[in-house]
Coordinates of C-alpha atoms in Angstrom, one line a residue:
M1 CA 20.0 18.0 -9.3
T2 CA 16.9 16.3 -7.9
P3 CA 13.2 17.2 -9.1
E4 CA 13.0 18.9 -5.4
D5 CA 16.2 21.1 -5.9
L6 CA 14.8 22.0 -9.6
S7 CA 11.4 22.9 -7.8
E8 CA 13.4 25.1 -5.2
L9 CA 15.4 26.7 -7.8
I10 CA 12.2 27.8 -9.8
A11 CA 10.8 29.2 -6.5
A12 CA 13.8 30.9 -5.5
L13 CA 13.7 32.6 -8.9
L14 CA 10.3 33.7 -8.7
S15 CA 10.8 35.1 -5.1
S16 CA 13.8 37.0 -6.4
A17 CA 11.9 38.5 -9.2
R18 CA 9.2 39.5 -6.9
T19 CA 11.6 41.2 -4.6
E20 CA 13.2 43.0 -7.8
G21 CA 9.9 44.3 -8.8
V22 CA 10.1 42.4 -12.1
L23 CA 7.3 40.2 -10.9
M24 CA 4.4 42.2 -9.4
I25 CA 2.2 39.4 -7.6
E26 CA 0.8 39.4 -3.9
G27 CA 0.1 36.5 -1.5
E28 CA 1.7 33.4 -1.1
L29 CA 3.0 31.6 -4.1
P30 CA 1.9 28.1 -4.9
D31 CA 4.4 25.1 -4.7
V32 CA 6.3 24.5 -7.7
K33 CA 5.6 21.1 -9.4
V34 CA 8.0 19.7 -12.1
E35 CA 7.1 16.5 -14.2
R36 CA 8.7 14.6 -17.0
P37 CA 7.6 15.8 -20.2
R38 CA 5.5 13.3 -22.2
Q39 CA 8.0 13.4 -25.0
R40 CA 11.6 12.9 -23.9
E41 CA 13.1 15.3 -26.5
H42 CA 11.2 18.2 -25.0
G43 CA 13.8 18.1 -21.9
D44 CA 14.4 16.5 -18.5
W45 CA 11.6 18.2 -17.0
A46 CA 8.5 20.7 -17.2
T47 CA 6.3 22.9 -15.7
N48 CA 3.6 25.0 -15.7
I49 CA 4.0 27.2 -12.7
A50 CA 3.8 30.4 -15.3
M51 CA 0.2 29.1 -16.4
Q52 CA -0.7 29.1 -12.6
I53 CA 0.2 32.4 -11.5
A54 CA 0.5 34.6 -14.8
R55 CA -3.0 36.0 -14.2
R56 CA -2.1 37.2 -10.5
A57 CA 1.1 38.8 -11.9
G58 CA -0.7 40.7 -14.7
M59 CA 1.3 38.8 -17.4
K60 CA 0.7 36.4 -20.0
P61 CA 1.7 32.9 -19.4
Q62 CA 4.3 32.8 -22.1
E63 CA 5.9 36.5 -21.1
L64 CA 6.0 35.0 -17.7
A65 CA 7.7 31.5 -18.6
A66 CA 10.2 33.5 -20.8
L67 CA 11.3 35.6 -17.7
L68 CA 11.9 32.2 -15.9
A69 CA 13.6 30.5 -18.9
E70 CA 16.1 33.5 -19.3
R71 CA 16.9 33.2 -15.3
L72 CA 17.1 29.6 -15.5
A73 CA 19.6 29.5 -18.4
E74 CA 22.0 31.4 -16.2
H75 CA 22.2 28.8 -13.9
E76 CA 25.1 26.5 -14.2
G77 CA 22.9 23.2 -13.6
I78 CA 20.7 24.3 -16.7
A79 CA 21.4 23.2 -20.2
A80 CA 18.3 25.0 -21.6
A81 CA 15.3 26.2 -20.7
E82 CA 12.3 26.9 -23.4
V83 CA 8.8 28.1 -23.5
A84 CA 6.4 25.5 -25.1
G85 CA 2.7 26.0 -26.0
P86 CA 0.6 28.3 -23.9
G87 CA 3.3 28.6 -21.4
F88 CA 4.7 25.6 -20.2
L89 CA 8.6 25.8 -19.3
N90 CA 10.6 22.8 -20.7
I91 CA 13.9 22.3 -18.8
R92 CA 16.9 20.4 -19.9
L93 CA 19.8 19.8 -17.2
S94 CA 23.7 19.6 -17.8
A95 CA 25.0 16.1 -17.5
G96 CA 26.8 17.2 -14.7
A97 CA 23.6 18.1 -12.8
A98 CA 21.6 15.4 -14.0
G99 CA 24.6 12.9 -12.9
Q100 CA 24.8 14.1 -9.1
L101 CA 21.4 12.5 -8.7
A102 CA 23.3 9.0 -8.7
R103 CA 25.5 10.1 -5.7
T104 CA 22.3 11.7 -3.8
I105 CA 20.5 8.4 -4.0
V106 CA 23.6 6.3 -3.1
T107 CA 24.4 8.5 -0.2
A108 CA 20.7 8.6 0.8
G109 CA 20.8 4.7 0.7
G110 CA 17.5 3.2 2.3
D111 CA 16.0 6.7 2.8
Y112 CA 15.9 7.8 -0.5
G113 CA 12.3 8.8 -1.4
R114 CA 11.5 8.8 2.0
S115 CA 9.5 12.3 2.7
S116 CA 7.5 14.0 5.4
S117 CA 4.5 14.7 3.0
V118 CA 2.1 13.0 5.6
D119 CA 4.1 13.8 8.6
D120 CA 2.3 14.0 12.0
Q121 CA -0.5 12.1 10.9
H122 CA -1.6 9.0 12.7
V123 CA -3.3 6.7 10.5
N124 CA -5.2 3.7 11.5
L125 CA -5.3 1.4 8.7
E126 CA -7.5 -1.7 9.0
Y127 CA -7.2 -4.5 6.5
V128 CA -7.9 -8.3 6.2
S129 CA -10.1 -8.9 9.3
A130 CA -11.4 -11.8 8.3
N131 CA -13.8 -13.7 10.4
P132 CA -12.0 -16.4 12.5
T133 CA -14.1 -19.1 11.0
G134 CA -11.9 -20.4 8.6
P135 CA -8.3 -19.9 6.8
I136 CA -7.6 -16.6 5.0
H137 CA -9.4 -16.8 1.4
I138 CA -7.6 -15.1 -1.5
G139 CA -9.7 -11.8 -1.3
G140 CA -8.1 -11.6 2.1
A141 CA -4.8 -12.2 1.0
R142 CA -5.1 -9.4 -1.7
W143 CA -5.6 -7.0 1.3
A144 CA -3.0 -8.7 3.4
A145 CA -0.6 -7.7 0.6
V146 CA -2.1 -4.1 -0.4
G147 CA -2.9 -3.4 3.2
D148 CA 1.0 -4.1 4.3
A149 CA 2.5 -2.4 1.4
L150 CA 0.2 0.8 2.0
A151 CA 1.2 0.8 5.8
R152 CA 4.9 0.8 4.7
I153 CA 4.6 3.6 2.2
L154 CA 2.5 5.7 4.6
A155 CA 5.3 5.1 7.3
F156 CA 8.0 5.9 4.6
T157 CA 6.3 9.3 3.9
G158 CA 6.2 10.2 7.7
A159 CA 2.9 8.9 9.0
K160 CA 2.5 7.2 12.4
V161 CA 0.9 4.1 11.3
T162 CA -1.2 1.5 13.2
R163 CA -1.8 -1.7 11.4
E164 CA -5.0 -3.1 12.9
Y165 CA -6.8 -6.6 12.2
Y166 CA -10.8 -6.7 13.7
F167 CA -11.6 -10.1 14.7
N168 CA -15.5 -10.6 14.2
D169 CA -15.7 -12.8 16.9
H170 CA -19.5 -11.8 18.3
G171 CA -22.4 -13.1 16.8
N172 CA -24.0 -16.0 14.4
Q173 CA -21.0 -16.8 12.3
I174 CA -19.1 -17.8 15.3
D175 CA -22.0 -19.9 16.4
H176 CA -22.1 -21.5 12.9
F177 CA -18.4 -22.1 13.6
S178 CA -18.4 -24.0 16.7
A179 CA -21.5 -25.9 15.8
S180 CA -19.4 -27.4 12.7
L181 CA -16.6 -28.4 15.2
L182 CA -19.1 -30.2 17.4
A183 CA -20.6 -31.6 14.3
R184 CA -17.5 -32.9 13.0
A185 CA -16.3 -34.3 16.4
Q186 CA -19.4 -36.1 16.8
G187 CA -18.9 -37.8 13.3
R188 CA -22.4 -35.8 12.3
E189 CA -22.8 -34.2 9.0
I190 CA -21.8 -30.4 9.1
P191 CA -25.0 -28.2 9.6
A192 CA -26.3 -26.4 6.3
D193 CA -25.1 -23.2 7.4
G194 CA -22.1 -24.6 8.8
Y195 CA -18.2 -24.5 7.4
G196 CA -16.9 -27.5 5.6
G197 CA -13.4 -28.4 4.7
S198 CA -10.7 -30.5 6.4
Y199 CA -9.4 -27.6 8.5
I200 CA -12.6 -28.0 10.7
E201 CA -11.6 -31.7 11.5
E202 CA -8.3 -30.5 12.2
I203 CA -9.3 -27.8 14.8
A204 CA -12.1 -30.1 16.4
D205 CA -9.3 -32.8 16.9
A206 CA -6.9 -30.4 18.2
V207 CA -9.6 -29.0 20.6
I208 CA -10.2 -32.4 22.0
A209 CA -6.5 -32.9 22.5
Q210 CA -6.1 -29.6 24.6
C211 CA -9.0 -30.6 26.6
V212 CA -7.7 -34.1 27.3
Q213 CA -4.1 -32.7 27.9
A214 CA -5.4 -30.3 30.6
G215 CA -7.3 -32.9 32.3
E216 CA -10.5 -31.7 31.4
A217 CA -13.4 -33.7 30.1
D218 CA -13.8 -34.8 26.5
P219 CA -16.1 -32.3 24.9
R220 CA -17.8 -35.0 23.2
Q221 CA -19.1 -36.5 26.2
L222 CA -20.8 -33.4 27.2
P223 CA -24.2 -32.2 26.7
D224 CA -24.1 -30.3 23.2
D225 CA -25.0 -26.9 24.6
E226 CA -21.7 -26.8 27.1
A227 CA -19.8 -29.0 24.3
Q228 CA -20.3 -26.2 21.8
E229 CA -19.4 -23.3 24.2
V230 CA -15.9 -25.6 24.6
F231 CA -15.4 -25.7 20.7
R232 CA -16.2 -22.0 20.6
A233 CA -13.7 -20.7 23.0
R234 CA -11.1 -23.2 21.9
G235 CA -11.9 -23.4 18.3
V236 CA -12.0 -19.7 17.7
E237 CA -8.6 -19.3 19.5
L238 CA -6.9 -22.0 17.7
M239 CA -8.3 -20.3 14.5
F240 CA -7.0 -16.9 15.7
V241 CA -3.3 -18.6 16.1
E242 CA -3.6 -20.3 12.5
I243 CA -4.7 -17.1 11.0
K244 CA -1.9 -14.9 12.6
K245 CA 1.0 -17.5 11.7
S246 CA -0.4 -17.2 8.1
L247 CA -0.1 -13.5 8.0
H248 CA 3.2 -13.4 9.5
E249 CA 4.5 -15.9 6.9
F250 CA 2.9 -13.6 4.4
R251 CA 5.2 -10.8 5.8
S252 CA 1.9 -8.9 6.9
D253 CA 2.2 -8.3 10.8
F254 CA -0.2 -6.0 12.8
D255 CA 0.2 -3.6 15.7
V256 CA -3.3 -4.4 17.0
F257 CA -5.6 -7.5 16.9
F258 CA -8.9 -5.9 18.0
H259 CA -11.9 -8.3 19.3
E260 CA -15.4 -7.2 18.5
Q261 CA -16.6 -8.9 21.5
S262 CA -14.6 -6.7 23.8
L263 CA -16.8 -3.8 22.6
H264 CA -19.6 -5.5 24.1
E265 CA -18.2 -6.8 27.2
S266 CA -16.3 -3.3 27.8
G267 CA -19.3 -1.0 27.4
A268 CA -17.7 0.7 24.5
V269 CA -21.2 0.3 22.8
D270 CA -23.0 2.0 25.5
S271 CA -20.7 4.8 25.8
A272 CA -20.5 5.4 21.9
I273 CA -24.4 5.7 22.1
A274 CA -24.4 8.0 24.9
R275 CA -22.0 10.0 22.8
L276 CA -24.3 10.1 19.8
R277 CA -27.3 10.7 22.1
A278 CA -25.7 13.8 23.5
R279 CA -25.5 15.3 19.7
G280 CA -29.0 14.7 19.5
V281 CA -28.8 12.2 16.6
I282 CA -30.2 9.4 18.2
F283 CA -34.0 8.8 18.1
E284 CA -36.5 5.7 19.4
T285 CA -39.4 4.3 17.1
E286 CA -41.2 1.1 17.2
G287 CA -39.4 -0.1 20.5
A288 CA -36.1 0.1 18.7
L289 CA -32.9 2.6 18.9
W290 CA -32.0 4.4 15.8
L291 CA -29.1 7.0 14.5
R292 CA -30.6 9.6 12.1
T293 CA -27.9 9.1 9.6
T294 CA -30.2 10.3 6.7
D295 CA -28.8 13.7 8.3
F296 CA -25.3 12.9 7.1
G297 CA -26.1 11.7 3.5
D298 CA -27.0 7.9 4.1
D299 CA -30.1 6.7 2.1
K300 CA -31.9 5.5 5.4
D301 CA -31.7 5.9 9.0
R302 CA -29.9 2.9 10.9
V303 CA -31.1 0.6 14.0
I304 CA -28.6 0.5 16.6
I305 CA -30.5 -1.3 19.3
K306 CA -33.2 -3.7 18.1
S307 CA -36.7 -3.9 19.6
D308 CA -35.5 -7.1 21.2
G309 CA -32.9 -5.3 23.0
E310 CA -30.0 -6.7 21.2
A311 CA -27.5 -4.8 19.7
A312 CA -27.4 -4.3 15.8
Y313 CA -24.2 -5.0 14.1
F314 CA -23.9 -1.3 13.2
A315 CA -23.6 -0.7 17.1
A316 CA -20.2 -2.1 17.3
D317 CA -19.4 -0.1 14.1
L318 CA -20.0 2.9 16.1
A319 CA -17.9 2.0 19.0
Y320 CA -15.0 0.6 17.2
Y321 CA -14.7 3.9 15.1
L322 CA -15.1 5.8 18.3
D323 CA -12.4 3.7 19.8
K324 CA -9.8 4.2 17.0
R325 CA -10.2 8.1 17.2
E326 CA -9.9 8.0 21.1
R327 CA -6.7 6.1 20.7
G328 CA -5.3 8.9 18.6
A329 CA -6.0 8.0 14.8
D330 CA -6.6 11.2 12.7
Q331 CA -7.6 8.8 9.8
C332 CA -9.2 5.6 10.3
V333 CA -8.7 3.8 6.7
Y334 CA -11.0 0.6 6.4
M335 CA -9.8 -1.5 3.5
L336 CA -12.9 -3.6 2.8
G337 CA -14.3 -6.4 0.3
A338 CA -16.4 -6.2 -2.7
D339 CA -19.3 -7.2 -0.9
H340 CA -19.2 -4.0 1.6
H341 CA -19.5 -1.5 -1.4
G342 CA -23.2 -0.8 -0.1
Y343 CA -22.0 0.0 3.4
I344 CA -19.9 3.1 2.7
G345 CA -23.0 5.6 2.9
R346 CA -23.7 4.5 6.4
M347 CA -20.1 4.5 7.8
Y348 CA -19.4 7.8 6.4
A349 CA -22.8 9.1 7.9
M350 CA -21.7 7.6 11.2
A351 CA -18.4 9.6 11.1
R352 CA -20.1 13.0 10.3
A353 CA -22.9 12.1 13.1
F354 CA -19.8 12.2 15.4
G355 CA -18.7 15.3 14.1
D356 CA -15.9 14.1 11.9
E357 CA -15.2 14.4 8.1
A358 CA -15.6 11.4 5.8
G359 CA -13.8 10.6 2.7
P360 CA -10.4 10.6 0.8
G361 CA -7.8 12.0 3.2
K362 CA -10.3 12.6 5.9
N363 CA -11.1 11.2 9.5
M364 CA -12.7 8.1 7.7
E365 CA -12.0 6.6 4.4
I366 CA -13.0 3.6 3.1
L367 CA -11.4 1.4 0.3
I368 CA -13.3 -1.3 -1.5
G369 CA -11.1 -4.1 -3.0
Q370 CA -12.5 -6.2 -5.9
L371 CA -12.1 -9.8 -6.3
V372 CA -9.1 -12.0 -7.2
N373 CA -9.4 -15.0 -9.7
L374 CA -6.7 -17.6 -9.9
V375 CA -6.2 -19.2 -13.3
R376 CA -4.0 -22.2 -13.9
D377 CA -3.3 -24.1 -17.4
G378 CA -6.2 -21.9 -18.9
E379 CA -8.5 -23.1 -16.2
P380 CA -10.2 -21.3 -13.3
V381 CA -9.0 -22.6 -10.0
R382 CA -12.0 -22.6 -7.4
M383 CA -11.3 -25.0 -4.7
S384 CA -8.8 -25.7 -2.1
K385 CA -8.1 -29.1 -0.8
R386 CA -8.3 -27.9 2.8
A387 CA -10.8 -25.3 2.6
G388 CA -13.0 -26.7 0.6
T389 CA -15.1 -24.2 -1.0
V390 CA -12.4 -21.0 -1.4
V391 CA -8.9 -20.7 -2.5
T392 CA -6.9 -19.6 0.6
L393 CA -3.9 -17.7 1.1
E394 CA -1.7 -20.7 1.8
D395 CA -2.8 -22.0 -1.5
L396 CA -1.6 -19.2 -3.6
V397 CA 1.9 -19.3 -1.3
D398 CA 2.2 -23.0 -1.9
A399 CA 1.8 -22.3 -5.5
V400 CA 4.2 -19.3 -6.3
G401 CA 5.9 -18.4 -2.9
V402 CA 5.7 -15.1 -0.8
D403 CA 7.3 -12.9 -3.2
A404 CA 5.4 -13.6 -6.3
A405 CA 2.1 -13.8 -4.4
R406 CA 2.9 -10.6 -2.9
Y407 CA 4.0 -8.5 -5.9
S408 CA 1.3 -9.8 -8.2
L409 CA -1.5 -8.8 -5.5
V410 CA -0.2 -5.4 -5.3
R411 CA 0.7 -4.5 -8.8
A412 CA -3.1 -3.9 -9.6
S413 CA -5.3 -1.4 -8.5
V414 CA -7.6 -2.8 -6.0
D415 CA -10.6 -1.3 -7.4
T416 CA -10.2 -3.7 -10.7
T417 CA -10.7 -7.5 -10.6
L418 CA -7.5 -9.3 -10.7
E419 CA -6.8 -12.1 -12.9
L420 CA -3.8 -14.0 -11.6
D421 CA -2.5 -16.5 -14.0
L422 CA -0.3 -18.8 -11.5
D423 CA 1.5 -20.3 -14.4
L424 CA 3.1 -16.9 -15.5
V425 CA 3.6 -15.8 -11.9
A426 CA 5.5 -18.8 -11.1
S427 CA 7.6 -18.6 -14.2
H428 CA 11.3 -17.2 -14.5
T429 CA 10.7 -15.2 -17.5
N430 CA 10.7 -11.4 -18.3
E431 CA 6.8 -11.9 -18.9
N432 CA 6.5 -12.2 -15.1
P433 CA 6.7 -8.9 -13.8
V434 CA 8.1 -9.7 -10.3
Y435 CA 10.7 -12.0 -11.8
Y436 CA 11.7 -8.8 -14.4
V437 CA 11.8 -6.6 -11.4
Q438 CA 14.1 -8.9 -8.9
Y439 CA 16.2 -9.9 -11.9
A440 CA 17.0 -6.0 -12.7
H441 CA 18.2 -6.0 -8.8
A442 CA 20.3 -9.1 -9.1
R443 CA 21.7 -7.8 -12.4
T444 CA 23.0 -4.3 -10.9
C445 CA 24.7 -6.5 -8.0
S446 CA 26.1 -8.7 -10.8
V447 CA 27.5 -5.4 -12.5
A448 CA 28.9 -4.1 -9.1
R449 CA 30.7 -7.4 -8.4
N450 CA 32.4 -7.6 -12.1
A451 CA 33.1 -3.9 -11.7
A452 CA 35.0 -4.7 -8.2
A453 CA 36.8 -7.4 -10.0
H454 CA 38.1 -5.2 -12.7
G455 CA 39.3 -2.4 -10.1
V456 CA 36.4 -0.1 -10.7
R457 CA 35.8 1.6 -7.5
R458 CA 33.2 4.3 -6.7
E459 CA 35.5 6.3 -4.3
D460 CA 38.3 6.7 -7.0
G461 CA 36.4 9.4 -8.9
F462 CA 33.1 10.7 -10.1
A463 CA 32.5 13.0 -13.2
P464 CA 28.8 13.4 -13.7
Q465 CA 29.7 15.7 -16.9
Q466 CA 31.0 12.8 -18.9
L467 CA 27.7 11.0 -18.6
E468 CA 25.7 10.6 -22.0
S469 CA 22.3 10.4 -23.1
A470 CA 22.1 6.9 -22.1
D471 CA 22.8 7.5 -18.6
S472 CA 20.3 10.4 -18.6
E473 CA 17.5 8.1 -19.5
L474 CA 17.9 6.1 -16.6
L475 CA 18.5 8.9 -14.0
G476 CA 15.6 10.5 -15.2
T477 CA 13.7 7.6 -14.3
L478 CA 15.3 7.3 -11.0
A479 CA 14.7 10.8 -10.0
R480 CA 11.0 10.2 -10.1
F481 CA 10.8 7.6 -7.2
P482 CA 10.1 10.0 -4.4
D483 CA 7.2 11.8 -6.2
I484 CA 5.8 7.9 -6.9
V485 CA 6.1 7.3 -3.4
A486 CA 4.3 10.5 -2.2
Q487 CA 1.6 9.8 -4.8
A488 CA 1.1 6.2 -3.8
A489 CA 0.5 7.5 -0.2
K490 CA -1.8 10.3 -0.8
L491 CA -4.0 8.1 -3.2
R492 CA -3.6 5.0 -1.1
E493 CA -2.2 3.1 -4.3
P494 CA 0.6 0.8 -3.6
H495 CA 0.4 -0.5 -7.2
R496 CA 2.0 2.6 -8.4
V497 CA 5.3 1.6 -6.6
A498 CA 5.0 -1.5 -8.4
R499 CA 4.5 -0.2 -11.9
Y500 CA 7.1 2.4 -11.5
L501 CA 9.7 -0.6 -10.5
E502 CA 8.7 -2.4 -13.7
E503 CA 9.4 1.1 -15.8
L504 CA 12.7 1.3 -13.8
A505 CA 13.8 -2.4 -14.8
G506 CA 13.0 -1.7 -18.5
A507 CA 14.9 1.5 -18.3
Y508 CA 17.9 -0.4 -16.6
H509 CA 17.9 -3.2 -18.9
T510 CA 18.0 -0.7 -21.6
W511 CA 20.8 1.2 -20.2
Y512 CA 22.7 -2.1 -19.4
G513 CA 23.1 -2.8 -23.1
K514 CA 24.2 0.6 -23.9
A515 CA 26.7 1.7 -21.2
R516 CA 29.7 0.1 -19.8
V517 CA 30.6 0.1 -16.2
T518 CA 33.7 -2.0 -16.8
P519 CA 36.5 -1.7 -19.5
R520 CA 37.0 -3.8 -22.2
G521 CA 40.0 -5.8 -23.2
D522 CA 43.2 -3.5 -22.4
E523 CA 41.3 -0.3 -21.5
Q524 CA 42.3 1.4 -18.7
V525 CA 39.6 2.1 -15.8
T526 CA 38.3 5.9 -16.3
D527 CA 36.1 8.3 -14.4
L528 CA 33.2 7.4 -16.7
H529 CA 33.5 3.8 -15.5
R530 CA 33.4 4.9 -12.0
T531 CA 30.6 7.5 -12.6
R532 CA 28.4 4.7 -14.3
L533 CA 29.1 2.4 -11.4
W534 CA 27.6 5.3 -9.4
V535 CA 24.4 5.1 -11.6
N536 CA 24.4 1.3 -11.4
D537 CA 24.5 1.4 -7.5
A538 CA 21.7 4.0 -7.4
T539 CA 19.6 2.0 -9.4
R540 CA 20.3 -1.2 -7.2
Q541 CA 19.3 1.4 -4.2
V542 CA 16.1 2.6 -5.8
L543 CA 14.9 -1.0 -7.0
C544 CA 15.8 -2.3 -3.2
N545 CA 13.8 0.6 -1.6
G546 CA 10.6 -0.1 -3.8
L547 CA 10.6 -3.7 -3.3
E548 CA 11.0 -3.3 0.6
L549 CA 7.9 -0.8 0.2
L550 CA 6.2 -3.9 -1.4
G551 CA 7.6 -6.2 1.2
V552 CA 9.1 -8.0 -1.6
S553 CA 12.7 -9.5 -1.2
A554 CA 15.6 -8.0 -3.4
P555 CA 17.9 -10.9 -4.4
E556 CA 21.4 -10.4 -5.2
K557 CA 21.8 -13.5 -7.2
M558 CA 19.2 -15.2 -9.5

C-alpha cells in the first residue's frame, strides 16, 4: 500500500461515513495527507485529517479520529490504527500491505514518483544566463546544476518546461569584451575595464584565424573601430559556442538561447512600452520615459527610455518578460545570482504592471542563489589558470568530474552560501555524499547479480506478508519518494531530492546488513529471499530515478 493508496482509503471512509449519516459535514472535504511519524514506533503513517474537519462536523478531533481508526482497523491492509494526542491518527500497515510497495515500484520502473501535480502548466525556467564575455564561473555552474535538476523535476511532475538561457549581448560589457580582444590581438595591455585571462588571447587568435581562412582582411590591419566590430561579431559568437559546449558537457542543455539584442532589433521593446502605455502606467518627466512601478510595490519608479533617447536596461526586461508570456509561459521563473537581490522589487512590479501576479507559484517568480566557495587542502581556491580572476565550471569539472560537481552543487539549498571541499567531493568514502548514494545503487546491482547466480528470481514468488521490521523500515523510506519529488517541484528546491537519496542510501545500507536476499550455505531459496529481491530492486529503481532527476549517473559497479 502506497501513501496515495492510504490517503484514498481514508478519504473513502470519510465519504462513506458521511453517506451513512454518521459524519455530518457539508461542503468539499480537504485532501487527506499522510506522512511519516517523527518517531517510528508510532506507526508507519500518520494523518491530522480529524483535526482539520472536526469542527465542521461538530465533533471533537479525538472522537472523529476514533471513528476513522475503527473503520480503518477493518481493512485487511491495516494492522493497527490508534488515536494520539489532540486527534492525530497513527496507522500501522500489515506486512503484506507494506510489502506490496516493492512490486508497485518495480512495475512502475522509471515512472515511479512521476505525477501530475503541476500538470498543464507551462513553466519558462531561465537560469545561468551568463554574459558572453568569458567562461561560466562557479556561480553560474551552481545554477546550471540546480536549474537543470529543477527542470527535470518539474517535467517529472507534469509541467511543460522551457529551459532558457538569456544572452546579454547588448551594451557596455560587450564593448569591453571586444576591446579586450582587440588589445590582446595588437599586443597591447588590456583596458582597465576589460577582461583578462588566457581565454581572451585564445579567442582573439581564433578570430584572426577565421578571418584569414574566410579570405577577409586581418582585423589587426584595420582601423581600430572597424577591427573592434570584427572582434565583437566573431568573438561573441565564439564565446557563445564555448559556453554552449561547456554546458552540454555538464549535462545542462537548453531549449532556447535568447539574445537580448534581438529585443531591440525586432521592435519588442517598443511593443512592450506601448502595451504598458495603454494600461496607463507610463509617464514622462525630465525628458525621460518612466514606468510607475511604485504603484505595484517597488520602492521607486523606473526609467525605461533615458533622456538621451537610449533604452535603459530595464526596457529589455519588460520586452523579454512579455515575450515569454506571449510564447505561452504560465509561469516565468528567473534564477538569478546573489548580486540581483535588489532587482526583485522592480521585476515583480513590472509583472504586476502588465496585469500579472508575482511571487512563488505566480506568473513571475524569482529565485536568488548565493555564492559558492571552493576549498582545497583547507585553503580557498580563488583563481583560474584560464579565466584569470574567477573559478570556472571547467575548473570544477576538471577537479572532481561531472557527477560529483552536479550533485554537490544541487544538494544544498540555493539560498545559502555553499562551501565546497574539493578533496572531500573527489574522495571515494562514505563521507562524500555523491559517492555514498552512487555506491548504494551499485550495491543494489551487485546484490541482484549475486541473487541471479544463486537462483533467486523475482518471478518465482512474492510473499510480502513474510517481510520483517527491517524490510518495513526500508519500504517506508521508499514510499516517501513521490511526495519528496512533488515538494521539490512546488518549492523549487531540488536539494530535497538529493537529501532524500542520502537518507535512502543510509536506510538501504542498514537493511543490507540485516536482511538476506540469497540463502546461506545449503539453505534452499525461499519466497522470503525472492520478496527481498523485490525490495532490493525497488530500492535500485528509486535511487536510479532520483539520480536521473539530478542529472547524475547511477553506476552499476564501483
